Structures are given as structure tokens and as C-alpha cells.
């Protein structure tokens, strides 16, 4: 790669695959995620020259060459690995199917068969996506919504409740979403949406990464970083150049409509200034 992709210089953290929550030393609660969607996103981001960290639950896929891997098992492990490397990330994409609940008490010995019924008490796992979106310097945060019904409505709810920048909704069921080679997605953000018809996950991932890369936040981010660079060292006394640059930024942000941002995005931009 020549470093000319749309994500050159950007750090992208992606979660993929299922988590496993132990019941006893030989049993666990998990789901049908194969990791294919998340791994495809990691490859697509790498192809656009991003620095990519892929935090993966247990899957049987090979590590994409060039991607930094973090292998985890439980939701708690994934939560810790994510916060270990999210510090200076520009983009976070949560494609993993993380357990919402885990057994309250992991037995140290194999549970023996006894009564006709048994129950396992479950407790909530940390919500990784929500915790990243709530960081004071949160990256551009993209969630997935895996739904079997009311796909768009539930996805929009997650976008709002978890205060995400973008959500990728996919229908999941016996024959779609999980553990298939293709997928379709409806993507929502504060003031827009885009629908992607069913295609190979690798192709869908390329399109999703292209969409994430041109999100207004980044375009503004680039302008702001150029400006900051100019302010702090390069231009020095050349006020005219600085003024021209500021004017260009204003035109892009205010006149050309890159400023249709949520309050949260605005606050972020202000902090960068
Ligand atoms: O892995 P594949 O077989 O290729 O299948 C792909 C997929 C269907 C798993 C993927 O496209 C997908 O939809 N991933 C999200 C699955 C999911 O758990 O969705 P959810 O609607 O339950 O969760 C919403 C979001 O919160 C997700 O971004 C999830 O990663 C995140 N989450 C959920 C629970 C939790 N404890 N922490 C989280 O971060």
C-alpha cells in the first residue's frame, strides 16, 4: 500500500465475533457470530491504509495480515481490550456480538445432573459500545444493531440511546446476518441514512468503510487539524495565509453544509479548536 487510502493516518478499532461466558469449566453461553463481518471490515479499513486493531472473540478465521490482533473470550475481556487501545483511535466499529448477560457465578467444577429443571442466574455484562461513545474524547463511534424484527426502529433507538455517531442495522435470523457470507444493511446517523442491498460481506464492508470515512465529522476533523497545525507552528507570522485557511474552513463547514451536526459533534469540534 502506498498510504494513499481515505483512512491513511487514521487509527480504527474494530470488534468482531462472539463472546463466551462460562457456566462451568466445560460449558458456556455464546451465539452464532462467525466474525466474518468484523474481519471483513478490518480488511476494508486496512485497504484504505488505516492502522487497524481487531479485537476478536473466539472464531475460526485467520488473522488478516497487517492487522493488529487482540484475542479475547468474554465480554469483560473485550471491554478491557477495547479500552486499552481506544485512547487515540479515530474510529470505533462494534461488529462483535457481545453477550448482554453472563452467569452470575461461574462454577469451578462441572455442574452435575440432578433435578428435572435447573436455572442459571445471569447478570449484565458491560456495554462496550456505550462505554466508548461516552468517553470524553470518544472516537467516531459506529455500532451494529442485530435485529429479528422492527430493524430500522430498534436501530434508531440504539443510535439515540447509546449516543452513537452511526449505526449499521442488519436483520438476523436462521438464514441471514450471523454466520453467512453475505449481508444487507441499513445505516443511520443523526441526519441521514443509507441502505445497502444484500452482497458479499467483503463488498459490504468496503462500502461501509467508504461511508464511515466520508462522515462529516472527519471532513471537519481534517480541516480542524490543518488549522491547528497552522496555528501552532507552520505559518508563524503569516496572518494572511492563516486567515485564508480559516475562510476556507468556514466555507466548507458553514456554507457547504458540513456543519449539519448534532450538539455532541459540535462540542467535539469546539474542543478540537
Ligand atoms: O460475525 P458474523 O457471523 O459475520 O455476523 C455478523 C453480525 C450479525 C454478528 C454483525 O453484523 C452484527 O450485527 N453485530 C452486532 C451483534 C449484536 O450483538 O448486536 P446488538 O444489537 O445485540 O448490539 C448492539 C451493539 O452493541 C453492537 O454493536 C454490539 O457490538 C454492541 N454491544 C452489545 C452488547 C455489549 N455488552 N456490548 C456491546 O458493545
PDB file of C-alpha atoms and ligand atoms in Angstrom:
ATOM      1  CA  UNK A   1       0.000   0.000   0.000  1.00  0.00           C
ATOM      2  CA  UNK A   2       1.201   3.485  -0.830  1.00  0.00           C
ATOM      3  CA  UNK A   3      -0.547   5.139   2.120  1.00  0.00           C
ATOM      4  CA  UNK A   4      -2.991   6.974  -0.126  1.00  0.00           C
ATOM      5  CA  UNK A   5      -6.244   5.402   1.061  1.00  0.00           C
ATOM      6  CA  UNK A   6      -9.023   7.538   2.505  1.00  0.00           C
ATOM      7  CA  UNK A   7      -8.131   6.358   6.016  1.00  0.00           C
ATOM      8  CA  UNK A   8      -4.373   6.976   5.810  1.00  0.00           C
ATOM      9  CA  UNK A   9      -3.140   8.222   9.180  1.00  0.00           C
ATOM     10  CA  UNK A  10      -6.329   7.125  10.970  1.00  0.00           C
ATOM     11  CA  UNK A  11      -6.498   4.539  13.735  1.00  0.00           C
ATOM     12  CA  UNK A  12      -9.511   2.226  13.545  1.00  0.00           C
ATOM     13  CA  UNK A  13     -10.518  -0.182  16.309  1.00  0.00           C
ATOM     14  CA  UNK A  14     -12.991  -2.948  15.390  1.00  0.00           C
ATOM     15  CA  UNK A  15     -14.592  -5.682  17.500  1.00  0.00           C
ATOM     16  CA  UNK A  16     -15.676  -8.957  15.898  1.00  0.00           C
ATOM     17  CA  UNK A  17     -17.074 -12.374  16.652  1.00  0.00           C
ATOM     18  CA  UNK A  18     -18.971 -13.724  19.629  1.00  0.00           C
ATOM     19  CA  UNK A  19     -18.028 -13.743  23.294  1.00  0.00           C
ATOM     20  CA  UNK A  20     -18.169 -16.814  25.524  1.00  0.00           C
ATOM     21  CA  UNK A  21     -19.476 -16.588  29.059  1.00  0.00           C
ATOM     22  CA  UNK A  22     -18.519 -19.586  31.165  1.00  0.00           C
ATOM     23  CA  UNK A  23     -21.117 -21.560  33.104  1.00  0.00           C
ATOM     24  CA  UNK A  24     -18.636 -24.104  34.429  1.00  0.00           C
ATOM     25  CA  UNK A  25     -15.213 -25.357  33.215  1.00  0.00           C
ATOM     26  CA  UNK A  26     -16.755 -27.141  30.212  1.00  0.00           C
ATOM     27  CA  UNK A  27     -19.848 -25.105  29.260  1.00  0.00           C
ATOM     28  CA  UNK A  28     -20.527 -21.591  28.105  1.00  0.00           C
ATOM     29  CA  UNK A  29     -23.184 -19.229  26.737  1.00  0.00           C
ATOM     30  CA  UNK A  30     -22.412 -17.804  23.303  1.00  0.00           C
ATOM     31  CA  UNK A  31     -24.028 -17.004  19.945  1.00  0.00           C
ATOM     32  CA  UNK A  32     -23.713 -17.780  16.249  1.00  0.00           C
ATOM     33  CA  UNK A  33     -21.422 -14.907  15.232  1.00  0.00           C
ATOM     34  CA  UNK A  34     -18.634 -16.183  12.966  1.00  0.00           C
ATOM     35  CA  UNK A  35     -16.610 -12.944  12.952  1.00  0.00           C
ATOM     36  CA  UNK A  36     -16.917 -12.669   9.146  1.00  0.00           C
ATOM     37  CA  UNK A  37     -18.480  -9.169   9.182  1.00  0.00           C
ATOM     38  CA  UNK A  38     -15.951  -7.694  11.610  1.00  0.00           C
ATOM     39  CA  UNK A  39     -12.964  -9.312   9.892  1.00  0.00           C
ATOM     40  CA  UNK A  40     -14.195  -8.023   6.517  1.00  0.00           C
ATOM     41  CA  UNK A  41     -14.417  -4.511   7.988  1.00  0.00           C
ATOM     42  CA  UNK A  42     -10.863  -4.822   9.323  1.00  0.00           C
ATOM     43  CA  UNK A  43      -9.601  -5.805   5.860  1.00  0.00           C
ATOM     44  CA  UNK A  44     -11.558  -2.973   4.225  1.00  0.00           C
ATOM     45  CA  UNK A  45     -10.162  -0.383   6.668  1.00  0.00           C
ATOM     46  CA  UNK A  46      -6.649  -1.744   6.123  1.00  0.00           C
ATOM     47  CA  UNK A  47      -7.132  -1.495   2.359  1.00  0.00           C
ATOM     48  CA  UNK A  48      -7.823   2.215   2.927  1.00  0.00           C
ATOM     49  CA  UNK A  49      -4.475   2.471   4.754  1.00  0.00           C
ATOM     50  CA  UNK A  50      -5.839   2.790   8.305  1.00  0.00           C
ATOM     51  CA  UNK A  51      -3.917   1.433  11.278  1.00  0.00           C
ATOM     52  CA  UNK A  52      -6.315  -1.338  12.333  1.00  0.00           C
ATOM     53  CA  UNK A  53      -6.715  -3.099  15.672  1.00  0.00           C
ATOM     54  CA  UNK A  54      -9.113  -6.049  15.562  1.00  0.00           C
ATOM     55  CA  UNK A  55     -10.426  -7.268  18.898  1.00  0.00           C
ATOM     56  CA  UNK A  56     -11.812 -10.703  18.252  1.00  0.00           C
ATOM     57  CA  UNK A  57     -13.826 -13.196  20.214  1.00  0.00           C
ATOM     58  CA  UNK A  58     -13.261 -16.916  19.533  1.00  0.00           C
ATOM     59  CA  UNK A  59     -13.720 -17.536  15.778  1.00  0.00           C
ATOM     60  CA  UNK A  60     -12.093 -19.852  13.257  1.00  0.00           C
ATOM     61  CA  UNK A  61     -10.954 -17.159  10.816  1.00  0.00           C
ATOM     62  CA  UNK A  62      -7.296 -16.425  10.061  1.00  0.00           C
ATOM     63  CA  UNK A  63      -5.919 -13.069  11.257  1.00  0.00           C
ATOM     64  CA  UNK A  64      -5.959 -10.586   8.354  1.00  0.00           C
ATOM     65  CA  UNK A  65      -2.305  -9.845   7.525  1.00  0.00           C
ATOM     66  CA  UNK A  66      -1.306  -6.326   8.558  1.00  0.00           C
ATOM     67  CA  UNK A  67      -3.998  -6.027  11.223  1.00  0.00           C
ATOM     68  CA  UNK A  68      -3.029  -5.898  14.910  1.00  0.00           C
ATOM     69  CA  UNK A  69      -4.993  -8.674  16.658  1.00  0.00           C
ATOM     70  CA  UNK A  70      -6.280  -8.859  20.222  1.00  0.00           C
ATOM     71  CA  UNK A  71      -7.843 -12.222  21.014  1.00  0.00           C
ATOM     72  CA  UNK A  72     -10.409 -12.264  23.809  1.00  0.00           C
ATOM     73  CA  UNK A  73     -13.001 -14.660  25.186  1.00  0.00           C
ATOM     74  CA  UNK A  74     -15.520 -12.926  27.436  1.00  0.00           C
ATOM     75  CA  UNK A  75     -17.410  -9.630  27.219  1.00  0.00           C
ATOM     76  CA  UNK A  76     -15.353  -8.402  30.164  1.00  0.00           C
ATOM     77  CA  UNK A  77     -12.083  -9.269  28.307  1.00  0.00           C
ATOM     78  CA  UNK A  78     -13.366  -7.482  25.194  1.00  0.00           C
ATOM     79  CA  UNK A  79     -14.309  -4.451  27.273  1.00  0.00           C
ATOM     80  CA  UNK A  80     -10.800  -4.275  28.783  1.00  0.00           C
ATOM     81  CA  UNK A  81      -9.007  -4.846  25.452  1.00  0.00           C
ATOM     82  CA  UNK A  82     -11.123  -2.129  23.830  1.00  0.00           C
ATOM     83  CA  UNK A  83     -10.384   0.459  26.497  1.00  0.00           C
ATOM     84  CA  UNK A  84      -6.671  -0.491  26.409  1.00  0.00           C
ATOM     85  CA  UNK A  85      -6.356   0.645  22.811  1.00  0.00           C
ATOM     86  CA  UNK A  86      -9.173   3.148  22.251  1.00  0.00           C
ATOM     87  CA  UNK A  87      -7.230   6.144  23.613  1.00  0.00           C
ATOM     88  CA  UNK A  88      -6.105   7.745  20.374  1.00  0.00           C
ATOM     89  CA  UNK A  89      -8.446   5.928  17.995  1.00  0.00           C
ATOM     90  CA  UNK A  90     -10.284   7.945  15.337  1.00  0.00           C
ATOM     91  CA  UNK A  91     -12.975   5.370  14.601  1.00  0.00           C
ATOM     92  CA  UNK A  92     -14.516   2.544  16.646  1.00  0.00           C
ATOM     93  CA  UNK A  93     -16.733  -0.054  14.949  1.00  0.00           C
ATOM     94  CA  UNK A  94     -18.503  -2.585  17.170  1.00  0.00           C
ATOM     95  CA  UNK A  95     -19.310  -5.570  14.938  1.00  0.00           C
ATOM     96  CA  UNK A  96     -18.951  -8.145  17.720  1.00  0.00           C
ATOM     97  CA  UNK A  97     -21.956  -9.994  19.068  1.00  0.00           C
ATOM     98  CA  UNK A  98     -21.184  -9.351  22.722  1.00  0.00           C
ATOM     99  CA  UNK A  99     -23.104 -11.172  25.436  1.00  0.00           C
ATOM    100  CA  UNK A 100     -25.614  -8.963  27.217  1.00  0.00           C
ATOM    101  CA  UNK A 101     -25.671 -11.327  30.212  1.00  0.00           C
ATOM    102  CA  UNK A 102     -23.267 -13.808  31.783  1.00  0.00           C
ATOM    103  CA  UNK A 103     -23.763 -16.428  34.503  1.00  0.00           C
ATOM    104  CA  UNK A 104     -23.704 -14.693  37.887  1.00  0.00           C
ATOM    105  CA  UNK A 105     -21.410 -17.279  39.331  1.00  0.00           C
ATOM    106  CA  UNK A 106     -19.036 -19.383  37.238  1.00  0.00           C
ATOM    107  CA  UNK A 107     -18.858 -22.807  38.866  1.00  0.00           C
ATOM    108  CA  UNK A 108     -15.341 -24.122  39.441  1.00  0.00           C
ATOM    109  CA  UNK A 109     -16.418 -27.762  38.950  1.00  0.00           C
ATOM    110  CA  UNK A 110     -18.580 -29.296  36.235  1.00  0.00           C
ATOM    111  CA  UNK A 111     -22.257 -28.987  37.221  1.00  0.00           C
ATOM    112  CA  UNK A 112     -23.751 -32.442  37.879  1.00  0.00           C
ATOM    113  CA  UNK A 113     -27.089 -33.519  36.520  1.00  0.00           C
ATOM    114  CA  UNK A 114     -29.765 -33.577  39.256  1.00  0.00           C
ATOM    115  CA  UNK A 115     -33.377 -32.241  39.122  1.00  0.00           C
ATOM    116  CA  UNK A 116     -35.737 -32.217  36.106  1.00  0.00           C
ATOM    117  CA  UNK A 117     -35.179 -28.494  35.612  1.00  0.00           C
ATOM    118  CA  UNK A 118     -32.418 -26.142  36.524  1.00  0.00           C
ATOM    119  CA  UNK A 119     -31.869 -22.421  36.166  1.00  0.00           C
ATOM    120  CA  UNK A 120     -28.834 -20.251  35.853  1.00  0.00           C
ATOM    121  CA  UNK A 121     -28.863 -16.728  37.219  1.00  0.00           C
ATOM    122  CA  UNK A 122     -27.497 -14.176  34.768  1.00  0.00           C
ATOM    123  CA  UNK A 123     -26.063 -10.694  35.366  1.00  0.00           C
ATOM    124  CA  UNK A 124     -25.476  -7.861  32.900  1.00  0.00           C
ATOM    125  CA  UNK A 125     -22.173  -7.586  31.021  1.00  0.00           C
ATOM    126  CA  UNK A 126     -20.594  -4.189  30.421  1.00  0.00           C
ATOM    127  CA  UNK A 127     -21.893  -2.451  27.266  1.00  0.00           C
ATOM    128  CA  UNK A 128     -18.646  -1.845  25.395  1.00  0.00           C
ATOM    129  CA  UNK A 129     -20.144   0.291  22.660  1.00  0.00           C
ATOM    130  CA  UNK A 130     -21.980   2.574  25.053  1.00  0.00           C
ATOM    131  CA  UNK A 131     -18.891   2.974  27.235  1.00  0.00           C
ATOM    132  CA  UNK A 132     -16.785   4.052  24.232  1.00  0.00           C
ATOM    133  CA  UNK A 133     -19.416   6.512  22.997  1.00  0.00           C
ATOM    134  CA  UNK A 134     -19.492   8.050  26.489  1.00  0.00           C
ATOM    135  CA  UNK A 135     -15.739   8.736  26.616  1.00  0.00           C
ATOM    136  CA  UNK A 136     -14.878  12.450  26.899  1.00  0.00           C
ATOM    137  CA  UNK A 137     -12.768  12.190  23.732  1.00  0.00           C
ATOM    138  CA  UNK A 138     -14.774   9.499  22.014  1.00  0.00           C
ATOM    139  CA  UNK A 139     -13.720   8.336  18.560  1.00  0.00           C
ATOM    140  CA  UNK A 140     -16.281   8.381  15.733  1.00  0.00           C
ATOM    141  CA  UNK A 141     -18.371   5.561  17.186  1.00  0.00           C
ATOM    142  CA  UNK A 142     -20.227   3.107  14.947  1.00  0.00           C
ATOM    143  CA  UNK A 143     -22.484   0.404  16.388  1.00  0.00           C
ATOM    144  CA  UNK A 144     -24.245  -2.530  14.812  1.00  0.00           C
ATOM    145  CA  UNK A 145     -27.833  -3.459  15.535  1.00  0.00           C
ATOM    146  CA  UNK A 146     -28.692  -7.115  15.029  1.00  0.00           C
ATOM    147  CA  UNK A 147     -32.480  -7.385  14.944  1.00  0.00           C
ATOM    148  CA  UNK A 148     -35.007 -10.052  14.034  1.00  0.00           C
ATOM    149  CA  UNK A 149     -37.904  -7.539  13.733  1.00  0.00           C
ATOM    150  CA  UNK A 150     -38.536  -3.758  13.564  1.00  0.00           C
ATOM    151  CA  UNK A 151     -34.976  -3.435  12.284  1.00  0.00           C
ATOM    152  CA  UNK A 152     -34.919   0.292  11.485  1.00  0.00           C
ATOM    153  CA  UNK A 153     -36.893   1.394  14.522  1.00  0.00           C
ATOM    154  CA  UNK A 154     -34.790  -0.573  17.015  1.00  0.00           C
ATOM    155  CA  UNK A 155     -31.582   0.562  15.298  1.00  0.00           C
ATOM    156  CA  UNK A 156     -32.577   4.233  15.500  1.00  0.00           C
ATOM    157  CA  UNK A 157     -33.346   3.666  19.194  1.00  0.00           C
ATOM    158  CA  UNK A 158     -29.829   2.292  19.767  1.00  0.00           C
ATOM    159  CA  UNK A 159     -28.280   5.212  17.836  1.00  0.00           C
ATOM    160  CA  UNK A 160     -30.002   7.646  20.162  1.00  0.00           C
ATOM    161  CA  UNK A 161     -29.840   5.795  23.493  1.00  0.00           C
ATOM    162  CA  UNK A 162     -26.182   4.877  23.175  1.00  0.00           C
ATOM    163  CA  UNK A 163     -25.332   8.329  21.720  1.00  0.00           C
ATOM    164  CA  UNK A 164     -23.595   6.840  18.695  1.00  0.00           C
ATOM    165  CA  UNK A 165     -22.386   8.665  15.600  1.00  0.00           C
ATOM    166  CA  UNK A 166     -23.672   5.943  13.286  1.00  0.00           C
ATOM    167  CA  UNK A 167     -25.470   2.601  13.454  1.00  0.00           C
ATOM    168  CA  UNK A 168     -25.423  -0.266  10.962  1.00  0.00           C
ATOM    169  CA  UNK A 169     -28.631  -2.267  11.198  1.00  0.00           C
ATOM    170  CA  UNK A 170     -28.821  -5.816   9.913  1.00  0.00           C
ATOM    171  CA  UNK A 171     -31.604  -8.325  10.012  1.00  0.00           C
ATOM    172  CA  UNK A 172     -30.522 -11.534  11.711  1.00  0.00           C
ATOM    173  CA  UNK A 173     -32.189 -14.917  11.732  1.00  0.00           C
ATOM    174  CA  UNK A 174     -31.738 -18.567  10.896  1.00  0.00           C
ATOM    175  CA  UNK A 175     -30.506 -17.737   7.381  1.00  0.00           C
ATOM    176  CA  UNK A 176     -29.254 -14.152   7.498  1.00  0.00           C
ATOM    177  CA  UNK A 177     -26.776 -11.953   9.344  1.00  0.00           C
ATOM    178  CA  UNK A 178     -24.949 -14.444  11.528  1.00  0.00           C
ATOM    179  CA  UNK A 179     -22.505 -16.916  10.002  1.00  0.00           C
ATOM    180  CA  UNK A 180     -23.325 -16.254   6.352  1.00  0.00           C
ATOM    181  CA  UNK A 181     -21.049 -14.918   3.606  1.00  0.00           C
ATOM    182  CA  UNK A 182     -23.435 -12.141   2.605  1.00  0.00           C
ATOM    183  CA  UNK A 183     -25.351  -9.442   4.411  1.00  0.00           C
ATOM    184  CA  UNK A 184     -27.577  -6.415   3.821  1.00  0.00           C
ATOM    185  CA  UNK A 185     -27.537  -3.292   5.987  1.00  0.00           C
ATOM    186  CA  UNK A 186     -29.409  -0.077   6.701  1.00  0.00           C
ATOM    187  CA  UNK A 187     -27.151   2.629   8.084  1.00  0.00           C
ATOM    188  CA  UNK A 188     -28.443   5.556  10.154  1.00  0.00           C
ATOM    189  CA  UNK A 189     -26.789   8.666  11.537  1.00  0.00           C
ATOM    190  CA  UNK A 190     -28.119  11.900  13.053  1.00  0.00           C
ATOM    191  CA  UNK A 191     -29.490  13.357   9.845  1.00  0.00           C
ATOM    192  CA  UNK A 192     -29.204  10.717   7.198  1.00  0.00           C
ATOM    193  CA  UNK A 193     -29.451   7.096   6.200  1.00  0.00           C
ATOM    194  CA  UNK A 194     -28.218   4.762   3.511  1.00  0.00           C
ATOM    195  CA  UNK A 195     -29.412   1.298   2.538  1.00  0.00           C
ATOM    196  CA  UNK A 196     -27.153  -1.423   1.191  1.00  0.00           C
ATOM    197  CA  UNK A 197     -28.657  -4.408  -0.631  1.00  0.00           C
ATOM    198  CA  UNK A 198     -27.502  -7.924   0.140  1.00  0.00           C
ATOM    199  CA  UNK A 199     -23.992  -8.590  -1.122  1.00  0.00           C
ATOM    200  CA  UNK A 200     -20.835 -10.402  -0.020  1.00  0.00           C
ATOM    201  CA  UNK A 201     -19.685  -9.262   3.436  1.00  0.00           C
ATOM    202  CA  UNK A 202     -16.315  -8.264   1.911  1.00  0.00           C
ATOM    203  CA  UNK A 203     -18.055  -5.963  -0.584  1.00  0.00           C
ATOM    204  CA  UNK A 204     -20.477  -4.591   2.012  1.00  0.00           C
ATOM    205  CA  UNK A 205     -17.506  -3.890   4.297  1.00  0.00           C
ATOM    206  CA  UNK A 206     -15.785  -1.842   1.560  1.00  0.00           C
ATOM    207  CA  UNK A 207     -18.937   0.241   1.119  1.00  0.00           C
ATOM    208  CA  UNK A 208     -19.455   0.682   4.853  1.00  0.00           C
ATOM    209  CA  UNK A 209     -15.839   1.778   5.369  1.00  0.00           C
ATOM    210  CA  UNK A 210     -16.176   4.273   2.499  1.00  0.00           C
ATOM    211  CA  UNK A 211     -19.301   5.682   4.154  1.00  0.00           C
ATOM    212  CA  UNK A 212     -17.663   5.932   7.580  1.00  0.00           C
ATOM    213  CA  UNK A 213     -14.580   7.570   6.060  1.00  0.00           C
ATOM    214  CA  UNK A 214     -16.536  10.408   4.483  1.00  0.00           C
ATOM    215  CA  UNK A 215     -18.635  11.120   7.573  1.00  0.00           C
ATOM    216  CA  UNK A 216     -18.862  14.900   8.077  1.00  0.00           C
ATOM    217  CA  UNK A 217     -17.061  14.655  11.409  1.00  0.00           C
ATOM    218  CA  UNK A 218     -13.899  13.525   9.649  1.00  0.00           C
ATOM    219  CA  UNK A 219     -14.057  16.105   6.928  1.00  0.00           C
ATOM    220  CA  UNK A 220     -14.331  18.772   9.611  1.00  0.00           C
ATOM    221  CA  UNK A 221     -11.655  16.961  11.623  1.00  0.00           C
ATOM    222  CA  UNK A 222      -9.218  17.251   8.740  1.00  0.00           C
ATOM    223  CA  UNK A 223      -9.927  20.958   8.332  1.00  0.00           C
ATOM    224  CA  UNK A 224      -9.519  21.487  12.044  1.00  0.00           C
ATOM    225  CA  UNK A 225      -6.246  19.593  12.207  1.00  0.00           C
ATOM    226  CA  UNK A 226      -4.837  21.556   9.280  1.00  0.00           C
ATOM    227  CA  UNK A 227      -5.855  24.714  11.054  1.00  0.00           C
ATOM    228  CA  UNK A 228      -4.337  23.619  14.334  1.00  0.00           C
ATOM    229  CA  UNK A 229      -1.092  22.762  12.579  1.00  0.00           C
ATOM    230  CA  UNK A 230      -1.064  26.189  11.017  1.00  0.00           C
ATOM    231  CA  UNK A 231      -1.848  27.941  14.280  1.00  0.00           C
ATOM    232  CA  UNK A 232       0.754  26.090  16.309  1.00  0.00           C
ATOM    233  CA  UNK A 233       3.808  26.114  14.104  1.00  0.00           C
ATOM    234  CA  UNK A 234       3.877  26.226  10.344  1.00  0.00           C
ATOM    235  CA  UNK A 235       2.580  29.620   9.421  1.00  0.00           C
ATOM    236  CA  UNK A 236       4.088  31.695  12.194  1.00  0.00           C
ATOM    237  CA  UNK A 237       3.638  35.333  11.300  1.00  0.00           C
ATOM    238  CA  UNK A 238       1.857  34.818   8.016  1.00  0.00           C
ATOM    239  CA  UNK A 239      -1.537  36.086   9.097  1.00  0.00           C
ATOM    240  CA  UNK A 240      -2.885  36.325   5.583  1.00  0.00           C
ATOM    241  CA  UNK A 241      -2.343  32.627   4.990  1.00  0.00           C
ATOM    242  CA  UNK A 242      -3.982  31.801   8.303  1.00  0.00           C
ATOM    243  CA  UNK A 243      -6.957  33.998   7.512  1.00  0.00           C
ATOM    244  CA  UNK A 244      -7.353  32.422   4.086  1.00  0.00           C
ATOM    245  CA  UNK A 245      -7.284  28.976   5.625  1.00  0.00           C
ATOM    246  CA  UNK A 246      -9.845  29.945   8.220  1.00  0.00           C
ATOM    247  CA  UNK A 247     -12.032  31.358   5.497  1.00  0.00           C
ATOM    248  CA  UNK A 248     -11.744  28.113   3.521  1.00  0.00           C
ATOM    249  CA  UNK A 249     -12.677  26.140   6.622  1.00  0.00           C
ATOM    250  CA  UNK A 250     -15.684  28.382   7.237  1.00  0.00           C
ATOM    251  CA  UNK A 251     -16.877  27.935   3.676  1.00  0.00           C
ATOM    252  CA  UNK A 252     -16.580  24.162   3.907  1.00  0.00           C
ATOM    253  CA  UNK A 253     -18.106  23.894   7.340  1.00  0.00           C
ATOM    254  CA  UNK A 254     -20.805  26.562   7.237  1.00  0.00           C
ATOM    255  CA  UNK A 255     -21.610  27.261   3.621  1.00  0.00           C
ATOM    256  CA  UNK A 256     -21.242  23.840   2.021  1.00  0.00           C
ATOM    257  CA  UNK A 257     -23.223  22.179   4.747  1.00  0.00           C
ATOM    258  CA  UNK A 258     -20.598  20.192   6.602  1.00  0.00           C
ATOM    259  CA  UNK A 259     -21.932  21.832   9.740  1.00  0.00           C
ATOM    260  CA  UNK A 260     -25.226  19.948   9.966  1.00  0.00           C
ATOM    261  CA  UNK A 261     -24.029  18.305  13.127  1.00  0.00           C
ATOM    262  CA  UNK A 262     -25.509  17.084  16.338  1.00  0.00           C
ATOM    263  CA  UNK A 263     -24.788  19.010  19.520  1.00  0.00           C
ATOM    264  CA  UNK A 264     -22.381  16.307  20.521  1.00  0.00           C
ATOM    265  CA  UNK A 265     -20.409  16.602  17.301  1.00  0.00           C
ATOM    266  CA  UNK A 266     -20.350  20.375  17.652  1.00  0.00           C
ATOM    267  CA  UNK A 267     -18.947  20.114  21.165  1.00  0.00           C
ATOM    268  CA  UNK A 268     -16.274  17.798  19.885  1.00  0.00           C
ATOM    269  CA  UNK A 269     -15.312  20.196  17.134  1.00  0.00           C
ATOM    270  CA  UNK A 270     -15.190  23.061  19.606  1.00  0.00           C
ATOM    271  CA  UNK A 271     -12.832  21.074  21.820  1.00  0.00           C
ATOM    272  CA  UNK A 272     -10.551  20.483  18.845  1.00  0.00           C
ATOM    273  CA  UNK A 273     -10.418  24.215  18.157  1.00  0.00           C
TER     274      UNK A 273
HETATM  275  O1  LIG B   1     -19.968 -12.424  12.825  1.00  0.00           O
HETATM  276  P1  LIG B   1     -20.874 -12.731  11.628  1.00  0.00           P
HETATM  277  O2  LIG B   1     -21.267 -14.186  11.581  1.00  0.00           O
HETATM  278  O3  LIG B   1     -20.284 -12.244  10.327  1.00  0.00           O
HETATM  279  O4  LIG B   1     -22.242 -11.947  11.842  1.00  0.00           O
HETATM  280  C1  LIG B   1     -22.262 -10.553  11.810  1.00  0.00           C
HETATM  281  C2  LIG B   1     -23.169  -9.961  12.885  1.00  0.00           C
HETATM  282  C3  LIG B   1     -24.624 -10.294  12.563  1.00  0.00           C
HETATM  283  C4  LIG B   1     -22.777 -10.519  14.273  1.00  0.00           C
HETATM  284  C5  LIG B   1     -22.888  -8.427  12.841  1.00  0.00           C
HETATM  285  O5  LIG B   1     -23.212  -7.921  11.579  1.00  0.00           O
HETATM  286  C6  LIG B   1     -23.686  -7.699  13.930  1.00  0.00           C
HETATM  287  O6  LIG B   1     -24.841  -7.362  13.778  1.00  0.00           O
HETATM  288  N1  LIG B   1     -23.013  -7.458  15.083  1.00  0.00           N
HETATM  289  C7  LIG B   1     -23.665  -6.917  16.289  1.00  0.00           C
HETATM  290  C8  LIG B   1     -24.328  -8.051  17.026  1.00  0.00           C
HETATM  291  C9  LIG B   1     -25.007  -7.588  18.273  1.00  0.00           C
HETATM  292  O7  LIG B   1     -24.672  -8.037  19.344  1.00  0.00           O
HETATM  293  O8  LIG B   1     -25.928  -6.644  18.126  1.00  0.00           O
HETATM  294  P2  LIG B   1     -26.820  -5.995  19.292  1.00  0.00           P
HETATM  295  O9  LIG B   1     -27.923  -5.283  18.578  1.00  0.00           O
HETATM  296  O10 LIG B   1     -27.169  -7.005  20.326  1.00  0.00           O
HETATM  297  O11 LIG B   1     -25.822  -4.961  19.967  1.00  0.00           O
HETATM  298  C10 LIG B   1     -25.781  -3.607  19.582  1.00  0.00           C
HETATM  299  C11 LIG B   1     -24.368  -3.094  19.565  1.00  0.00           C
HETATM  300  O12 LIG B   1     -23.848  -3.045  20.905  1.00  0.00           O
HETATM  301  C12 LIG B   1     -23.385  -3.911  18.750  1.00  0.00           C
HETATM  302  O13 LIG B   1     -22.531  -3.001  18.072  1.00  0.00           O
HETATM  303  C13 LIG B   1     -22.610  -4.688  19.801  1.00  0.00           C
HETATM  304  O14 LIG B   1     -21.264  -4.948  19.398  1.00  0.00           O
HETATM  305  C14 LIG B   1     -22.637  -3.731  20.989  1.00  0.00           C
HETATM  306  N2  LIG B   1     -22.597  -4.374  22.320  1.00  0.00           N
HETATM  307  C15 LIG B   1     -23.610  -5.183  22.728  1.00  0.00           C
HETATM  308  C16 LIG B   1     -23.593  -5.738  23.986  1.00  0.00           C
HETATM  309  C17 LIG B   1     -22.498  -5.456  24.841  1.00  0.00           C
HETATM  310  N3  LIG B   1     -22.426  -5.994  26.061  1.00  0.00           N
HETATM  311  N4  LIG B   1     -21.503  -4.645  24.419  1.00  0.00           N
HETATM  312  C18 LIG B   1     -21.537  -4.109  23.180  1.00  0.00           C
HETATM  313  O15 LIG B   1     -20.615  -3.367  22.799  1.00  0.00           O
END
